[in-house]
Amino acid sequence: MTAIRAERAARRSAAALRLRLRLAVTGTPLPPAVRALAACLPLAMLLLAALLLPQAAMAQQQGLLTLNSSSGPAGTSYSVPVQTLLIFSALSFLPAMLLMMTSFTRIVIVLALIRQALGLQASPPNQVIIGMSLFLTLFVMGPTLDRIYDEAYKPFSEQRMNLEEAVTAGSTPLRSFMLQQTRESDVALFARIARVESSVPAAEVPMRVLIPAFVISELKTAFQIGFMVFVPFLLIDLIVASVLMSMGMMMLSPVLVALPFKLILFVLADGWNLLIGSLVASFG
């Protein structure tokens, strides 16, 4: 970085000298302030370059901020700046990892469907649903995250494992979790699309095959749970609509009348307890 700054300073100095020569050739008079600035600018740039170049040379001699990698018996190891760059680049994939590789997808869809089944438009609000889904995801993924910490992050932080080994060790618990929740038919579908040999077992398929198979399995499971949740409230809507029609109250909205009955049924049946308990238990 210091070498780049020194080079830029030298370029500015050369540009200032060319400007002075051009103006001298054309005979254009310069104001006194501009002449003073043009006279001092090259000297200042040269002094700045003289101060920055030794620091750049010293940094290169000491090996600071070197972007390199080395291969050894334990595998390829990267310098600290490269590891930092890779870690910060991986942070941009955290939202996708949270949505596609954890239990978050199933939980948030089921909670959104229960709100729709109750006939509520904005209660609970989206912030509450997302927050509850995040905490339930941490609860469900707790054992998997503990394994990732013990088998990958802790050895890597203690320098008993390089970056590649840590990534491989950390993906193993996550792969096991996704395989437990993924249907074999979904894995076979994406394996066939990716042209993976049929002899490869499901436990050894690449992540590019396992992740989309896991996502569509989660969507299917979430819709199945949502169907079971919808049925009781749909019956209440049908009963209320039939009663209102028989009484000739066709102008009265059945949804508005059925809403308090659905709420009281959900509360009396301890619906949140049953729903969250069944949702968490569905992950095995």
Short mmCIF file of C-alpha atoms in Angstrom, two decimals:
data_model
loop_
_atom_site.label_atom_id
_atom_site.label_comp_id
_atom_site.label_asym_id
_atom_site.label_seq_id
_atom_site.Cartn_x
_atom_site.Cartn_y
_atom_site.Cartn_z
CA MET A 1 0.00 0.00 0.00
CA THR A 2 2.81 2.40 0.83
CA ALA A 3 4.55 1.61 -2.46
CA ILE A 4 1.35 2.46 -4.33
CA ARG A 5 1.08 5.78 -2.49
CA ALA A 6 4.69 6.63 -3.34
CA GLU A 7 4.08 5.83 -6.99
CA ARG A 8 1.00 8.05 -7.03
CA ALA A 9 2.97 10.88 -5.44
CA ALA A 10 5.68 10.60 -8.08
CA ARG A 11 3.05 10.70 -10.81
CA ARG A 12 1.52 13.86 -9.36
CA SER A 13 4.98 15.46 -9.23
CA ALA A 14 5.62 14.59 -12.88
CA ALA A 15 2.22 15.98 -13.87
CA ALA A 16 2.97 19.24 -12.09
CA LEU A 17 6.33 19.54 -13.89
CA ARG A 18 4.68 18.91 -17.25
CA LEU A 19 2.11 21.59 -16.48
CA ARG A 20 4.82 24.13 -15.71
CA LEU A 21 6.70 23.31 -18.91
CA ARG A 22 3.54 23.58 -21.01
CA LEU A 23 2.64 26.94 -19.56
CA ALA A 24 6.21 28.16 -20.00
CA VAL A 25 6.23 27.18 -23.66
CA THR A 26 2.89 28.78 -24.43
CA GLY A 27 3.87 31.92 -22.58
CA THR A 28 0.72 32.00 -20.45
CA PRO A 29 1.36 34.05 -17.30
CA LEU A 30 0.60 32.39 -14.01
CA PRO A 31 -0.86 34.11 -10.95
CA PRO A 32 1.60 34.49 -8.06
CA ALA A 33 -0.32 32.03 -5.84
CA VAL A 34 -0.35 29.37 -8.58
CA ARG A 35 3.36 29.87 -9.26
CA ALA A 36 4.18 29.47 -5.57
CA LEU A 37 2.04 26.32 -5.33
CA ALA A 38 3.56 24.86 -8.48
CA ALA A 39 7.04 25.54 -7.16
CA CYS A 40 6.37 23.87 -3.79
CA LEU A 41 4.34 20.92 -5.04
CA PRO A 42 7.17 18.93 -6.70
CA LEU A 43 9.37 19.34 -3.63
CA ALA A 44 6.58 18.19 -1.32
CA MET A 45 5.83 15.17 -3.49
CA LEU A 46 9.48 14.16 -3.62
CA LEU A 47 9.77 14.44 0.16
CA LEU A 48 6.61 12.33 0.60
CA ALA A 49 7.97 9.68 -1.77
CA ALA A 50 11.30 9.68 0.07
CA LEU A 51 9.48 9.09 3.36
CA LEU A 52 7.14 6.36 2.09
CA LEU A 53 9.55 4.29 -0.01
CA PRO A 54 11.77 3.19 2.90
CA GLN A 55 8.69 2.12 4.84
CA ALA A 56 7.45 0.07 1.87
CA ALA A 57 10.86 -1.58 1.51
CA MET A 58 11.00 -2.33 5.23
CA ALA A 59 7.51 -3.83 5.16
CA GLN A 60 8.49 -6.09 2.28
CA GLN A 61 11.68 -7.16 4.06
CA GLN A 62 9.79 -7.97 7.28
CA GLY A 63 7.14 -9.97 5.38
CA LEU A 64 4.18 -7.85 6.48
CA LEU A 65 0.85 -8.25 4.66
CA THR A 66 2.16 -10.92 2.33
CA LEU A 67 -0.53 -12.66 0.30
CA ASN A 68 0.93 -16.10 -0.26
CA SER A 69 0.32 -19.78 0.33
CA SER A 70 2.60 -22.72 0.99
CA SER A 71 2.16 -26.46 0.52
CA GLY A 72 3.40 -29.01 3.00
CA PRO A 73 2.73 -32.52 4.28
CA ALA A 74 -0.36 -31.28 6.14
CA GLY A 75 -1.79 -29.57 3.05
CA THR A 76 -1.88 -26.01 1.77
CA SER A 77 -1.57 -23.26 4.38
CA TYR A 78 -2.37 -19.61 3.74
CA SER A 79 -0.95 -16.47 5.27
CA VAL A 80 -3.01 -14.53 7.80
CA PRO A 81 -4.13 -11.80 5.34
CA VAL A 82 -5.36 -14.46 2.91
CA GLN A 83 -7.25 -16.25 5.68
CA THR A 84 -8.78 -12.95 6.79
CA LEU A 85 -9.85 -12.19 3.23
CA LEU A 86 -11.43 -15.63 2.87
CA ILE A 87 -13.27 -15.31 6.17
CA PHE A 88 -14.73 -11.90 5.34
CA SER A 89 -15.71 -13.15 1.90
CA ALA A 90 -17.48 -16.10 3.51
CA LEU A 91 -19.46 -13.72 5.73
CA SER A 92 -21.35 -12.51 2.66
CA PHE A 93 -22.73 -16.04 2.24
CA LEU A 94 -24.09 -16.24 5.79
CA PRO A 95 -27.68 -15.21 4.86
CA ALA A 96 -27.80 -17.87 2.14
CA MET A 97 -26.31 -20.45 4.51
CA LEU A 98 -28.87 -19.54 7.18
CA LEU A 99 -31.76 -19.91 4.73
CA MET A 100 -30.60 -22.92 2.74
CA MET A 101 -28.56 -25.10 5.12
CA THR A 102 -30.41 -24.92 8.45
CA SER A 103 -33.87 -25.49 9.86
CA PHE A 104 -34.81 -21.84 9.32
CA THR A 105 -36.74 -22.47 6.09
CA ARG A 106 -39.20 -24.96 7.57
CA ILE A 107 -39.76 -22.95 10.74
CA VAL A 108 -40.42 -19.58 9.11
CA ILE A 109 -42.80 -21.08 6.52
CA VAL A 110 -44.85 -22.90 9.17
CA LEU A 111 -45.11 -19.78 11.33
CA ALA A 112 -46.20 -17.72 8.32
CA LEU A 113 -48.82 -20.34 7.41
CA ILE A 114 -50.26 -20.42 10.94
CA ARG A 115 -50.68 -16.65 10.81
CA GLN A 116 -52.49 -16.96 7.50
CA ALA A 117 -54.65 -19.81 8.78
CA LEU A 118 -55.77 -17.69 11.73
CA GLY A 119 -56.81 -14.97 9.31
CA LEU A 120 -54.42 -12.40 10.79
CA GLN A 121 -52.79 -10.05 8.32
CA ALA A 122 -50.07 -8.40 10.40
CA SER A 123 -50.15 -10.05 13.80
CA PRO A 124 -47.69 -11.41 14.78
CA PRO A 125 -45.63 -8.97 12.70
CA ASN A 126 -42.88 -10.13 10.40
CA GLN A 127 -40.19 -9.06 12.89
CA VAL A 128 -41.64 -11.37 15.53
CA ILE A 129 -41.90 -14.30 13.12
CA ILE A 130 -38.33 -13.83 11.86
CA GLY A 131 -36.98 -13.41 15.41
CA MET A 132 -38.80 -16.50 16.68
CA SER A 133 -37.57 -18.46 13.66
CA LEU A 134 -33.98 -17.41 14.31
CA PHE A 135 -34.03 -18.45 17.96
CA LEU A 136 -35.78 -21.73 17.17
CA THR A 137 -33.15 -22.33 14.47
CA LEU A 138 -30.38 -21.81 17.03
CA PHE A 139 -32.16 -24.20 19.38
CA VAL A 140 -32.59 -26.91 16.73
CA MET A 141 -29.10 -26.46 15.29
CA GLY A 142 -27.45 -26.34 18.75
CA PRO A 143 -26.00 -29.88 18.69
CA THR A 144 -24.74 -29.42 15.13
CA LEU A 145 -23.13 -26.07 15.96
CA ASP A 146 -21.48 -27.61 19.03
CA ARG A 147 -19.96 -30.33 16.86
CA ILE A 148 -18.71 -27.75 14.36
CA TYR A 149 -17.10 -25.78 17.19
CA ASP A 150 -15.45 -28.82 18.78
CA GLU A 151 -14.34 -30.55 15.57
CA ALA A 152 -13.41 -27.58 13.36
CA TYR A 153 -13.23 -24.14 14.94
CA LYS A 154 -11.45 -25.05 18.18
CA PRO A 155 -8.62 -27.05 16.53
CA PHE A 156 -8.25 -24.32 13.89
CA SER A 157 -8.03 -21.57 16.51
CA GLU A 158 -5.41 -23.60 18.38
CA GLN A 159 -3.44 -24.03 15.12
CA ARG A 160 -3.81 -27.80 15.21
CA MET A 161 -5.59 -27.73 11.86
CA ASN A 162 -5.21 -25.64 8.71
CA LEU A 163 -8.02 -23.83 6.93
CA GLU A 164 -8.85 -26.56 4.41
CA GLU A 165 -9.02 -29.25 7.09
CA ALA A 166 -11.20 -26.99 9.27
CA VAL A 167 -13.66 -26.41 6.42
CA THR A 168 -13.85 -30.13 5.70
CA ALA A 169 -14.31 -31.02 9.37
CA GLY A 170 -16.92 -28.30 9.85
CA SER A 171 -18.98 -29.39 6.86
CA THR A 172 -19.28 -32.97 8.12
CA PRO A 173 -21.79 -32.27 10.97
CA LEU A 174 -23.78 -29.95 8.70
CA ARG A 175 -23.87 -32.59 6.00
CA SER A 176 -25.12 -35.16 8.52
CA PHE A 177 -27.94 -32.83 9.62
CA MET A 178 -29.05 -32.12 6.07
CA LEU A 179 -28.95 -35.80 5.10
CA GLN A 180 -31.23 -36.69 8.02
CA GLN A 181 -33.84 -34.18 6.80
CA THR A 182 -33.53 -34.86 3.05
CA ARG A 183 -35.57 -37.40 1.14
CA GLU A 184 -33.71 -39.93 -0.98
CA SER A 185 -35.87 -39.11 -4.00
CA ASP A 186 -34.80 -35.46 -3.85
CA VAL A 187 -31.13 -36.41 -3.61
CA ALA A 188 -31.55 -38.80 -6.56
CA LEU A 189 -33.24 -36.06 -8.59
CA PHE A 190 -30.41 -33.54 -8.25
CA ALA A 191 -27.77 -36.25 -8.56
CA ARG A 192 -29.31 -37.22 -11.89
CA ILE A 193 -29.44 -33.57 -13.02
CA ALA A 194 -25.80 -33.05 -11.98
CA ARG A 195 -24.85 -36.32 -13.73
CA VAL A 196 -23.43 -37.87 -10.60
CA GLU A 197 -22.86 -41.59 -10.87
CA SER A 198 -25.60 -43.68 -9.32
CA SER A 199 -23.00 -45.75 -7.47
CA VAL A 200 -22.09 -42.75 -5.28
CA PRO A 201 -23.90 -43.09 -1.92
CA ALA A 202 -26.03 -40.25 -0.58
CA ALA A 203 -23.53 -39.55 2.21
CA GLU A 204 -20.82 -38.77 -0.36
CA VAL A 205 -22.70 -36.61 -2.86
CA PRO A 206 -21.24 -33.11 -3.36
CA MET A 207 -22.73 -30.15 -1.54
CA ARG A 208 -24.02 -28.66 -4.80
CA VAL A 209 -26.34 -31.67 -4.98
CA LEU A 210 -27.18 -31.99 -1.29
CA ILE A 211 -28.11 -28.35 -0.61
CA PRO A 212 -30.90 -27.96 -3.23
CA ALA A 213 -32.22 -31.42 -2.35
CA PHE A 214 -32.35 -30.37 1.29
CA VAL A 215 -34.17 -27.14 0.41
CA ILE A 216 -36.98 -28.76 -1.57
CA SER A 217 -37.36 -31.42 1.13
CA GLU A 218 -37.76 -28.67 3.72
CA LEU A 219 -40.33 -26.90 1.57
CA LYS A 220 -42.34 -30.10 1.15
CA THR A 221 -42.26 -30.84 4.86
CA ALA A 222 -43.26 -27.27 5.72
CA PHE A 223 -46.26 -27.42 3.37
CA GLN A 224 -47.34 -30.74 4.87
CA ILE A 225 -47.27 -29.27 8.36
CA GLY A 226 -49.08 -26.18 7.07
CA PHE A 227 -51.86 -28.36 5.62
CA MET A 228 -52.39 -30.04 8.97
CA VAL A 229 -52.52 -26.63 10.64
CA PHE A 230 -55.00 -25.20 8.12
CA VAL A 231 -57.64 -27.94 8.38
CA PRO A 232 -59.16 -27.06 11.81
CA PHE A 233 -59.37 -23.35 10.99
CA LEU A 234 -60.83 -24.11 7.56
CA LEU A 235 -63.61 -26.09 9.24
CA ILE A 236 -64.40 -23.10 11.45
CA ASP A 237 -64.59 -20.87 8.37
CA LEU A 238 -66.98 -23.29 6.65
CA ILE A 239 -69.23 -23.57 9.71
CA VAL A 240 -69.40 -19.80 10.22
CA ALA A 241 -70.06 -19.19 6.53
CA SER A 242 -72.88 -21.79 6.52
CA VAL A 243 -74.50 -20.28 9.62
CA LEU A 244 -74.34 -16.76 8.23
CA MET A 245 -75.79 -17.91 4.91
CA SER A 246 -78.66 -19.73 6.62
CA MET A 247 -79.45 -16.62 8.69
CA GLY A 248 -79.47 -14.44 5.56
CA MET A 249 -76.48 -12.37 6.68
CA MET A 250 -74.80 -12.44 3.32
CA MET A 251 -73.38 -8.94 3.69
CA LEU A 252 -71.45 -9.87 6.85
CA SER A 253 -67.92 -11.12 6.27
CA PRO A 254 -67.45 -14.73 7.46
CA VAL A 255 -63.74 -14.06 7.99
CA LEU A 256 -64.48 -11.28 10.47
CA VAL A 257 -66.94 -13.41 12.43
CA ALA A 258 -64.76 -16.54 12.41
CA LEU A 259 -61.65 -14.72 13.63
CA PRO A 260 -62.53 -14.61 17.36
CA PHE A 261 -63.62 -18.26 17.29
CA LYS A 262 -60.32 -19.31 15.71
CA LEU A 263 -58.36 -17.27 18.22
CA ILE A 264 -60.16 -18.72 21.23
CA LEU A 265 -59.79 -22.26 19.83
CA PHE A 266 -56.05 -21.71 19.31
CA VAL A 267 -55.63 -20.34 22.84
CA LEU A 268 -57.72 -22.99 24.59
CA ALA A 269 -55.89 -25.78 22.77
CA ASP A 270 -52.54 -24.22 23.79
CA GLY A 271 -51.73 -23.92 20.12
CA TRP A 272 -48.29 -22.32 20.45
CA ASN A 273 -47.12 -25.10 22.73
CA LEU A 274 -48.40 -27.80 20.41
CA LEU A 275 -47.15 -26.09 17.27
CA ILE A 276 -43.62 -25.29 18.46
CA GLY A 277 -43.25 -28.67 20.15
CA SER A 278 -44.33 -30.56 17.05
CA LEU A 279 -42.22 -28.34 14.80
CA VAL A 280 -39.05 -28.90 16.82
CA ALA A 281 -39.78 -32.62 17.20
CA SER A 282 -40.13 -32.93 13.40
CA PHE A 283 -36.35 -32.50 13.12
CA GLY A 284 -35.76 -35.66 15.11
#
